[in-house]
Coordinates of C-alpha atoms in Angstrom, one line a residue:
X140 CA 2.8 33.1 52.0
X141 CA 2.8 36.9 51.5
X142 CA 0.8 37.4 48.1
X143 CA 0.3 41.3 48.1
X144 CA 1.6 44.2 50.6
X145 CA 0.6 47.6 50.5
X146 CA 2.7 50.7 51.9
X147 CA 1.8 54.3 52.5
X148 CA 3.3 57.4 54.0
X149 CA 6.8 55.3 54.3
X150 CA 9.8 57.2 53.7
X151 CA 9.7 57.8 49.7
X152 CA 6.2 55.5 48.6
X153 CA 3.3 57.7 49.3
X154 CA 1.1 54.5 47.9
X155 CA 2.3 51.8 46.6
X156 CA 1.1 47.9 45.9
X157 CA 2.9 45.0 44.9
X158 CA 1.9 41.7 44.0
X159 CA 4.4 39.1 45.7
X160 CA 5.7 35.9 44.3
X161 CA 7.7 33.2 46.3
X162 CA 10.6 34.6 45.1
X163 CA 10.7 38.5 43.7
X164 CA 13.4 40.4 42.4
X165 CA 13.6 44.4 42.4
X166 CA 15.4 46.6 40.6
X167 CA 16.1 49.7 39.8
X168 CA 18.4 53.1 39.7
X169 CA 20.5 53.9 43.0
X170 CA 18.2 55.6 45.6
X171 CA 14.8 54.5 44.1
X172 CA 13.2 53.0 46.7
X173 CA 14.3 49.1 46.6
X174 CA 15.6 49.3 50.2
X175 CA 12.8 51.8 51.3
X176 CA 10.0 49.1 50.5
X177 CA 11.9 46.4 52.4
X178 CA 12.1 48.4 55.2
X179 CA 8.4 49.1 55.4
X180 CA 7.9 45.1 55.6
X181 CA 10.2 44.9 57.9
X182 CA 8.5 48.2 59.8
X183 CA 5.1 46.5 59.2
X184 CA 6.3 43.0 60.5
X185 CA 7.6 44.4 64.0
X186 CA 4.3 46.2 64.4
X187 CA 2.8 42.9 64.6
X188 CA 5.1 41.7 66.9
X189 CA 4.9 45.1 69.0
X190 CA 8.7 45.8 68.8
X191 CA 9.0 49.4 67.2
X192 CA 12.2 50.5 69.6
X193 CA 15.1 51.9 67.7
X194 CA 17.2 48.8 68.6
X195 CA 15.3 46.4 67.6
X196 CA 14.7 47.9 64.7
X197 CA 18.1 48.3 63.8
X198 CA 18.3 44.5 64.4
X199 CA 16.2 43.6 61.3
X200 CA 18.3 45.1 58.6
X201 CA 16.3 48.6 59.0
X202 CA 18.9 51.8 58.7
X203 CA 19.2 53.4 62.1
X204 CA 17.9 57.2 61.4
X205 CA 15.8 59.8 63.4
X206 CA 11.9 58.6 63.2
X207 CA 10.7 61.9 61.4
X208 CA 12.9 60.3 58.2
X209 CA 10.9 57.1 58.3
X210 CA 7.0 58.9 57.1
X211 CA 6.8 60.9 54.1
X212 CA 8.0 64.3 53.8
X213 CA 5.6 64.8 50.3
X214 CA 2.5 67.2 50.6
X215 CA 0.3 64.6 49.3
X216 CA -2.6 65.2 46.6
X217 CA -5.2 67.2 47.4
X218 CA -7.5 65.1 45.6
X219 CA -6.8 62.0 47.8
X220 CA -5.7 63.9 50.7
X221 CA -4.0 61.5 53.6
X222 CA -2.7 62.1 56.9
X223 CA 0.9 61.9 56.1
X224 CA 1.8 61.4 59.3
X225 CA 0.5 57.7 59.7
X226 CA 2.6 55.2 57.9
X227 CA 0.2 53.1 56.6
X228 CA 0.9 49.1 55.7
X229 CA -1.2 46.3 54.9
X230 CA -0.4 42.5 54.1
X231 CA -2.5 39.9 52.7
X232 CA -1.9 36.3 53.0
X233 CA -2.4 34.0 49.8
X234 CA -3.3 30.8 51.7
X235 CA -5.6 31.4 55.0
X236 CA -6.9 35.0 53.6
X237 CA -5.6 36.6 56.4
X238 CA -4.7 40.4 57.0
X239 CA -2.5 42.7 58.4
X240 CA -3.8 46.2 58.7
X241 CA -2.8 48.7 60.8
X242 CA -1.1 52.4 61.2
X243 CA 1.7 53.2 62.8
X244 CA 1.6 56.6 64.4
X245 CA 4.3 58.5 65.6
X246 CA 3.9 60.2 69.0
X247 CA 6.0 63.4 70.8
X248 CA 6.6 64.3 74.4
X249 CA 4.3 67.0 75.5
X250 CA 7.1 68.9 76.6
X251 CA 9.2 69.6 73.9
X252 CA 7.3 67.7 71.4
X253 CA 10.6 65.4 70.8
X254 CA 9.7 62.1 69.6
X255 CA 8.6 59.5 72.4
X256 CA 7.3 56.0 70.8
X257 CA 5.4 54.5 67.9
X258 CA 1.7 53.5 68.7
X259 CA 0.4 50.8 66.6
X260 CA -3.6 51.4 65.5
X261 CA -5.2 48.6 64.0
X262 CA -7.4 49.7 60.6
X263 CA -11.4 49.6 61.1
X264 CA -13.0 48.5 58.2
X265 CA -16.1 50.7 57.8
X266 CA -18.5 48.1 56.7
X267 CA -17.9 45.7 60.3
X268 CA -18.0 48.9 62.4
X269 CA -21.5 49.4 60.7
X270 CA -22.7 45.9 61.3
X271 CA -21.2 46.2 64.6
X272 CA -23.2 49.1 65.2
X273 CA -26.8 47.7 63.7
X274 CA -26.6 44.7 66.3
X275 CA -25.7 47.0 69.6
X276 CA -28.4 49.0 68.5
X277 CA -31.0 46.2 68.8
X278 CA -30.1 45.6 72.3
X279 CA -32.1 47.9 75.3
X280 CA -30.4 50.8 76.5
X281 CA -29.5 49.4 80.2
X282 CA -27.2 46.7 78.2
X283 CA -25.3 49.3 76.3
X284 CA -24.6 51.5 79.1
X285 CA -23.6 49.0 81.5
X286 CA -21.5 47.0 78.9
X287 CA -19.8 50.8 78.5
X288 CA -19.4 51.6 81.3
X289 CA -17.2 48.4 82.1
X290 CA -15.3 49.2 78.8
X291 CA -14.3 53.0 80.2
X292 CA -13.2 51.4 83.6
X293 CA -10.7 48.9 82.3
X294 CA -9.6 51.7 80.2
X295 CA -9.1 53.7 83.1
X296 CA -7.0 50.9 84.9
X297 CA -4.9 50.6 82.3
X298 CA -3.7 54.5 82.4
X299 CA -3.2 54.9 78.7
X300 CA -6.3 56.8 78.1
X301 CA -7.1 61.0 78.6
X302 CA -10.1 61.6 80.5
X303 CA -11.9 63.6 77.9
X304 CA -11.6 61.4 75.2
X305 CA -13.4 58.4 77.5
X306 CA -15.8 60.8 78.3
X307 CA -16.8 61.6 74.8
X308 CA -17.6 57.6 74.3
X309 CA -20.6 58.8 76.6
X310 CA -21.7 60.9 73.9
X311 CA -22.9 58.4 71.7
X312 CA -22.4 54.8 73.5
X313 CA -23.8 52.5 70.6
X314 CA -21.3 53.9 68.1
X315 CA -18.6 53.8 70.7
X316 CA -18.8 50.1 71.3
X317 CA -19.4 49.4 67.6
X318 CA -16.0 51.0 66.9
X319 CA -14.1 49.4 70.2
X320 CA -15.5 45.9 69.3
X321 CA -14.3 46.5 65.6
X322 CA -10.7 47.2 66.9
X323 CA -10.4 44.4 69.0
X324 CA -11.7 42.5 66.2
X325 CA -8.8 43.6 64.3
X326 CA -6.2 42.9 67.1
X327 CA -7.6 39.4 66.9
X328 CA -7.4 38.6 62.7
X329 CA -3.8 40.7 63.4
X330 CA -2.9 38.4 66.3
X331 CA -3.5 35.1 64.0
X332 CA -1.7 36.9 61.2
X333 CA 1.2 37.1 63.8
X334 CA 0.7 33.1 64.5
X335 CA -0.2 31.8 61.4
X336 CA 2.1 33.5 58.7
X337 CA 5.1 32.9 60.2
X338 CA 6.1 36.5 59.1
X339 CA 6.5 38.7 62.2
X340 CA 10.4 37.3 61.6
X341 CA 10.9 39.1 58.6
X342 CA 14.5 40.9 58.1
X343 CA 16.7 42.1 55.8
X344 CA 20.3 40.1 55.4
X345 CA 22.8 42.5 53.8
X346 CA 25.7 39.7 54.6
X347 CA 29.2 41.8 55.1
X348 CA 32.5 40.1 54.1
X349 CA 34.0 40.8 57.3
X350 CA 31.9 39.2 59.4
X351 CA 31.0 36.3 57.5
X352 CA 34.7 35.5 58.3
X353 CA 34.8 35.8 61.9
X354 CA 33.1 33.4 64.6
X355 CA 30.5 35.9 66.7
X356 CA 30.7 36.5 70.3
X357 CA 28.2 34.1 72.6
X358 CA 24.4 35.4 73.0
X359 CA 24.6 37.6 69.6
X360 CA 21.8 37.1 67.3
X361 CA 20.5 33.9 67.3
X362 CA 19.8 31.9 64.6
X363 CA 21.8 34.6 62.6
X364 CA 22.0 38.3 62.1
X365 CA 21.1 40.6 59.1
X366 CA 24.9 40.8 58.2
X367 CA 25.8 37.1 58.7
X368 CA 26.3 37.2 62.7
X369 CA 26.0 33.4 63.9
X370 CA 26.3 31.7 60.7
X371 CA 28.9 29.3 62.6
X372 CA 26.1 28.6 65.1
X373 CA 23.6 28.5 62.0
X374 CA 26.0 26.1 60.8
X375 CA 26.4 23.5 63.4
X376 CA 22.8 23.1 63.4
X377 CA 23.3 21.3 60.1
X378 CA 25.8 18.1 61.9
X379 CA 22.9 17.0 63.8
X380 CA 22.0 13.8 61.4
X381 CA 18.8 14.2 61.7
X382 CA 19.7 17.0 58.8
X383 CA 22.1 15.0 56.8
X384 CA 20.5 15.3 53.5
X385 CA 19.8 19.2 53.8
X386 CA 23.9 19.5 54.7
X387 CA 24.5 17.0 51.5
X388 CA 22.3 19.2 49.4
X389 CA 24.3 22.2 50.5
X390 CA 27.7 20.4 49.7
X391 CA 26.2 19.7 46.2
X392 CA 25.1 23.4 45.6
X393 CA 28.6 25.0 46.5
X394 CA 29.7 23.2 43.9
X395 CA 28.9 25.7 42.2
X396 CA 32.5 27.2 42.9
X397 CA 35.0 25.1 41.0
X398 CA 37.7 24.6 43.5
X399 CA 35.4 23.4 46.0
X400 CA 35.7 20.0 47.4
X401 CA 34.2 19.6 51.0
X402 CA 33.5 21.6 54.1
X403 CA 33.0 20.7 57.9
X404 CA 30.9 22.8 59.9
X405 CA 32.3 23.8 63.1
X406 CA 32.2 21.0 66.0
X407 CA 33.7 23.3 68.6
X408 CA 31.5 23.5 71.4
X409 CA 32.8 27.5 72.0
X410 CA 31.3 28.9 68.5
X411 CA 33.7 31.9 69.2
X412 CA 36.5 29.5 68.4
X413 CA 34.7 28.2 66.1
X414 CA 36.1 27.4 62.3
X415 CA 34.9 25.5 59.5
X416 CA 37.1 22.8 57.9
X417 CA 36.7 23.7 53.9
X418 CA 38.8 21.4 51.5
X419 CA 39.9 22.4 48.0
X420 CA 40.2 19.7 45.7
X421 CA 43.1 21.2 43.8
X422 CA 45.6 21.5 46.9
X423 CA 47.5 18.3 48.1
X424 CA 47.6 17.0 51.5
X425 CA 48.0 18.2 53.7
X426 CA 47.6 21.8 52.9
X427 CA 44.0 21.0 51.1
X428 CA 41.9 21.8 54.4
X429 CA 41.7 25.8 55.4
X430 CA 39.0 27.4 57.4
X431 CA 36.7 30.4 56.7
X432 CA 40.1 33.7 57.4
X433 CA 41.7 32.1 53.6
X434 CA 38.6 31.1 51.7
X435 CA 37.4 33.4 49.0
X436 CA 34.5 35.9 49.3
X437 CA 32.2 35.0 47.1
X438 CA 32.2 31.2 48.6
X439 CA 31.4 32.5 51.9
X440 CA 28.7 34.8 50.1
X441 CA 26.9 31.8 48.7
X442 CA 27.6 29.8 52.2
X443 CA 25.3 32.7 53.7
X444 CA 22.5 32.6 50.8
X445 CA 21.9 28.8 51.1
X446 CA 22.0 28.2 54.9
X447 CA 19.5 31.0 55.3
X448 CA 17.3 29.3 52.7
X449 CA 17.7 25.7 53.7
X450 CA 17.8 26.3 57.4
X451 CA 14.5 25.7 59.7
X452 CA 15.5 28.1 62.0
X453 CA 15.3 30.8 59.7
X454 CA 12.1 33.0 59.2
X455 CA 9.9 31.7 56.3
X456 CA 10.1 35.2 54.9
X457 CA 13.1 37.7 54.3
X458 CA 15.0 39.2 52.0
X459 CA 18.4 39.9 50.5
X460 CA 19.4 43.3 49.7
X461 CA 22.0 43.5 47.0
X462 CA 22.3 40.0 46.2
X463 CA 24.6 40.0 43.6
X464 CA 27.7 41.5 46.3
X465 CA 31.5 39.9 45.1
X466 CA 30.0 37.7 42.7
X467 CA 30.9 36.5 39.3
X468 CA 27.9 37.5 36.8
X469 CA 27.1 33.9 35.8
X470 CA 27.2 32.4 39.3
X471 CA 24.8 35.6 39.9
X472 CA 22.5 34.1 37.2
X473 CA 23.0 30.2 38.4
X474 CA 22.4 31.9 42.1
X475 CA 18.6 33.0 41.3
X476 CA 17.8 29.9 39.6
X477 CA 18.9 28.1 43.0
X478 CA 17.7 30.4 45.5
X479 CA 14.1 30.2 43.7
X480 CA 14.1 26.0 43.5
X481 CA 15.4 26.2 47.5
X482 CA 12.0 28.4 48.2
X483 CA 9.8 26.0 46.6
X484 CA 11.7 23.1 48.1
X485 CA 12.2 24.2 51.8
X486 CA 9.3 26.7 51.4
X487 CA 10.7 29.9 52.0
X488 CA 9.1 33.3 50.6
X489 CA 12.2 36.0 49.4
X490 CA 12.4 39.7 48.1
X491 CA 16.2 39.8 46.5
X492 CA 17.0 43.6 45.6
X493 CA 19.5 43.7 43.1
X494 CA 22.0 46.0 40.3
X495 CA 23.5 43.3 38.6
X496 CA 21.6 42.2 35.4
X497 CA 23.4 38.6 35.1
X498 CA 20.8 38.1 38.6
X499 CA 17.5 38.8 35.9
X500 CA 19.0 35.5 34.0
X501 CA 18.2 33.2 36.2
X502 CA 14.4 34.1 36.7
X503 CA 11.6 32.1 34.8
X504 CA 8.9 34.9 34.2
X505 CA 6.3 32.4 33.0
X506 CA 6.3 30.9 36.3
X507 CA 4.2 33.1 38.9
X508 CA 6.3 31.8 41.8
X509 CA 8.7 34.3 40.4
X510 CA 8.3 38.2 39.8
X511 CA 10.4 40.7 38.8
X512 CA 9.7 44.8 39.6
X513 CA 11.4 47.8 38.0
X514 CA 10.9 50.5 41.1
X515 CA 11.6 54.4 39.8
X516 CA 11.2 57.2 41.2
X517 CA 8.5 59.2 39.1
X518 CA 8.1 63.2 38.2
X519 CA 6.9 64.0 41.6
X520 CA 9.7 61.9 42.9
X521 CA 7.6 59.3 44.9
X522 CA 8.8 55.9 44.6
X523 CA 6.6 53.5 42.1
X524 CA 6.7 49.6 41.1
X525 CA 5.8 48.1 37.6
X526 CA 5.9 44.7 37.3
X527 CA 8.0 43.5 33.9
X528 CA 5.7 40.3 32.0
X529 CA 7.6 37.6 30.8
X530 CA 9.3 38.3 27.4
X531 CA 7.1 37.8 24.0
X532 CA 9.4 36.5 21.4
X533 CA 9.1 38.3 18.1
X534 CA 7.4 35.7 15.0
X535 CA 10.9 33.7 14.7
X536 CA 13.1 35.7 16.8
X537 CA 15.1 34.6 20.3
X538 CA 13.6 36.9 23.3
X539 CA 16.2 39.6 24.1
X540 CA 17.5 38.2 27.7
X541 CA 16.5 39.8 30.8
X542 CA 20.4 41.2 31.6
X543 CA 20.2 42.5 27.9
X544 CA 16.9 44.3 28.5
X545 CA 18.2 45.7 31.4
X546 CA 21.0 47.2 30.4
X547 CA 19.7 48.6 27.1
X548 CA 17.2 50.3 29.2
X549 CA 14.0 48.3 27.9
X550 CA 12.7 47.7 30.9
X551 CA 14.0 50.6 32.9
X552 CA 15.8 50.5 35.9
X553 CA 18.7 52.6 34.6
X554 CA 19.5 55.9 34.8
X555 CA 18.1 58.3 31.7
X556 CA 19.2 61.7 32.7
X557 CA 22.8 61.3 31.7

């Protein structure tokens, strides 16, 4: 699991850290940020998994937009100066200690100086590159050049590399390989981060109404897209009974809306013909079964939420952007308290952006599995995160609830210049 990320020179966050928990909720005024810090996981994510082209980005829930609008367009301060050029991420792992840590570098066509690709550099860490160093240094001189030499050759195969700068390693060939080594060190901690956190899938669903209620065409996303392509694929993973209990589980939790009895997932073996069977217990026969075209939105909303969360085809970590979309406050509020016992039960990690305060109801704050953020955009307009504490009850008094706090401002969130 993801227990801290770190973002810098992306879009509107200049710096910014945040503390995850399995399940975390932002929120705050339109245009703060909420969406900007997804993104930069998502950014962050494909680095690892060397996939920066427009198109693929697009594919993980990132808004298509020229790359110049992805790094920061603020000056900086000139007490911490940065190179505002290099978006900057870093995740940390709570269970193996493990690291992501690189920048992602921008670079133009010598021509025109139009934008060409994204380069991915992993981060040195001063203090290895400086052990690194001490130990080359011990060894005799022959060593060193030879091993450099070898170094600047395969670097020459490869065709990536000007001529001056692996000339220059020459200048000084102990620190050279110190600071080589070091990167490749990093590639490797990045590489297991890639294996062993299961987070390279990250995207962000932003489920659309539309689509939700029509089959997808064969060979789109698989196991399903950021705005609900291929649930009906999704879905008919759930008949094979060696899953029985996790389709049960989801019968019980759509329960949730009252007129719903019993649903089929589709058996077609063409999912573009595919159509789910959904029965509502008020109709008689036969006009009780319908499919997905007459069923209400909010149903198909919260068909969405928990076959991403109970599906093991799904990434271990996502998020939803605007979670609360077409539904009723309280099921918002009943929602969270599901979505966070489905992460802990099929062990899942979520980031739920939201404007609906009935969403805040359903959190525990006591329990650090669950966090909650107010992101604002402060007086130099960069985009911040404060993390809200669980409610202190007054000597005798009931807390204020979350959705109250919210929208009387107490914990910000809400507009204050109107």
């Amino acid at each position: 699991m993801i227990s801290e990320i770190r973002i810098q020179n992306f879009k509107s966050i200049e710096d910014q850290k945040l503390k995850l928990g399995r399940v975390t909720v932002l929120i705050g005024e339109n245009g703060c940020g909420k969406s900007n810090i997804l993104e930069a996981i998502t950014f962050a994510t494909c680095a690892v998994r060397d996939q920066l082209d427009t198109s693929y980005l697009a594919s993980r829930g990132i808004r298509d937009t020229e790359p110049w609008w992805m790094q920061s367009a603020f000056e900086g301060d000139p007490r911490s100066p940065r190179d505002k050029d290099r978006i900057q991420v870093s995740l940390t792992s709570t269970t193996k200690n493990v690291i992501f840590e690189a920048e992602i570098i921008p670079k133009t066509n010598k021509e025109d100086g139009s934008f060409s690709h994204w380069t991915v550099n992993y981060k040195s860490k001063a203090k290895t590159a400086d052990r690194l160093e001490k130990k080359f240094s011990e060894l005799e001189e022959p060593v060193i050049n030879n091993t450099l030499e070898k170094v600047i050759e395969a670097l020459r195969e490869v065709g990536d590399s000007d001529e001056k700068d692996l000339e220059s390693l020459r200048e000084n060939p102990v620190t050279s390989l110190a600071h080589i080594f070091d990167t490749f060190s990093q590639y490797l901690k990045n590489s297991n981060f890639h294996k062993e956190e299961e987070c390279s899938d990250f995207l962000i669903y932003a489920p659309e109404n539309a689509v939700l209620r029509t089959p997808p065409a064969e060979g789109s996303v698989t196991p399903i897209g950021t705005k609900g392509e291929g649930l009906f694929r999704l879905l008919q993973s759930f008949s094979d009974p060696k899953f029985a209990d996790r389709l049960e589980d989801m019968k019980e939790r759509l329960k949730l809306v009252g007129w719903f009895d019993d649903f089929n997932p589709p058996d077609d073996h063409s999912v573009s013909q595919a159509k789910l069977q959904i029965a509502d217990k008020w109709l008689p026969e036969p006009n009780r079964i319908f499919d997905q075209r007459s069923a209400n939105e909010g149903f198909l909303y919260l068909l969405f939420y928990f076959s991403v969360m109970m599906s093991w085809r799904t990434p271990k970590f996502f998020a939803f952007d605007n979670i609360d979309s077409a539904l009723n406050p309280r099921l918002c509020s009943e929602l969270m308290i599901q979505i966070v016992e489905l992460a802990k039960k099929y062990d899942k990690q979520v980031i739920c952006t939201t404007h609906n305060p009935a969403i805040l109801d359903g959190l525990d704050l006591n329990d650090e599995d669950q966090k909650l953020f107010v992101i604002r955009r402060n007086s130099r307009g960069r985009t911040v995160a404060r993390r809200v504490p669980a409610p202190a009850p007054l000597s005798g008094e009931t807390p204020v609830r979350l959705s109250e706090a919210f929208m009387r401002g107490i914990i910000g969130g809400v507009p204050n210049h109107f």
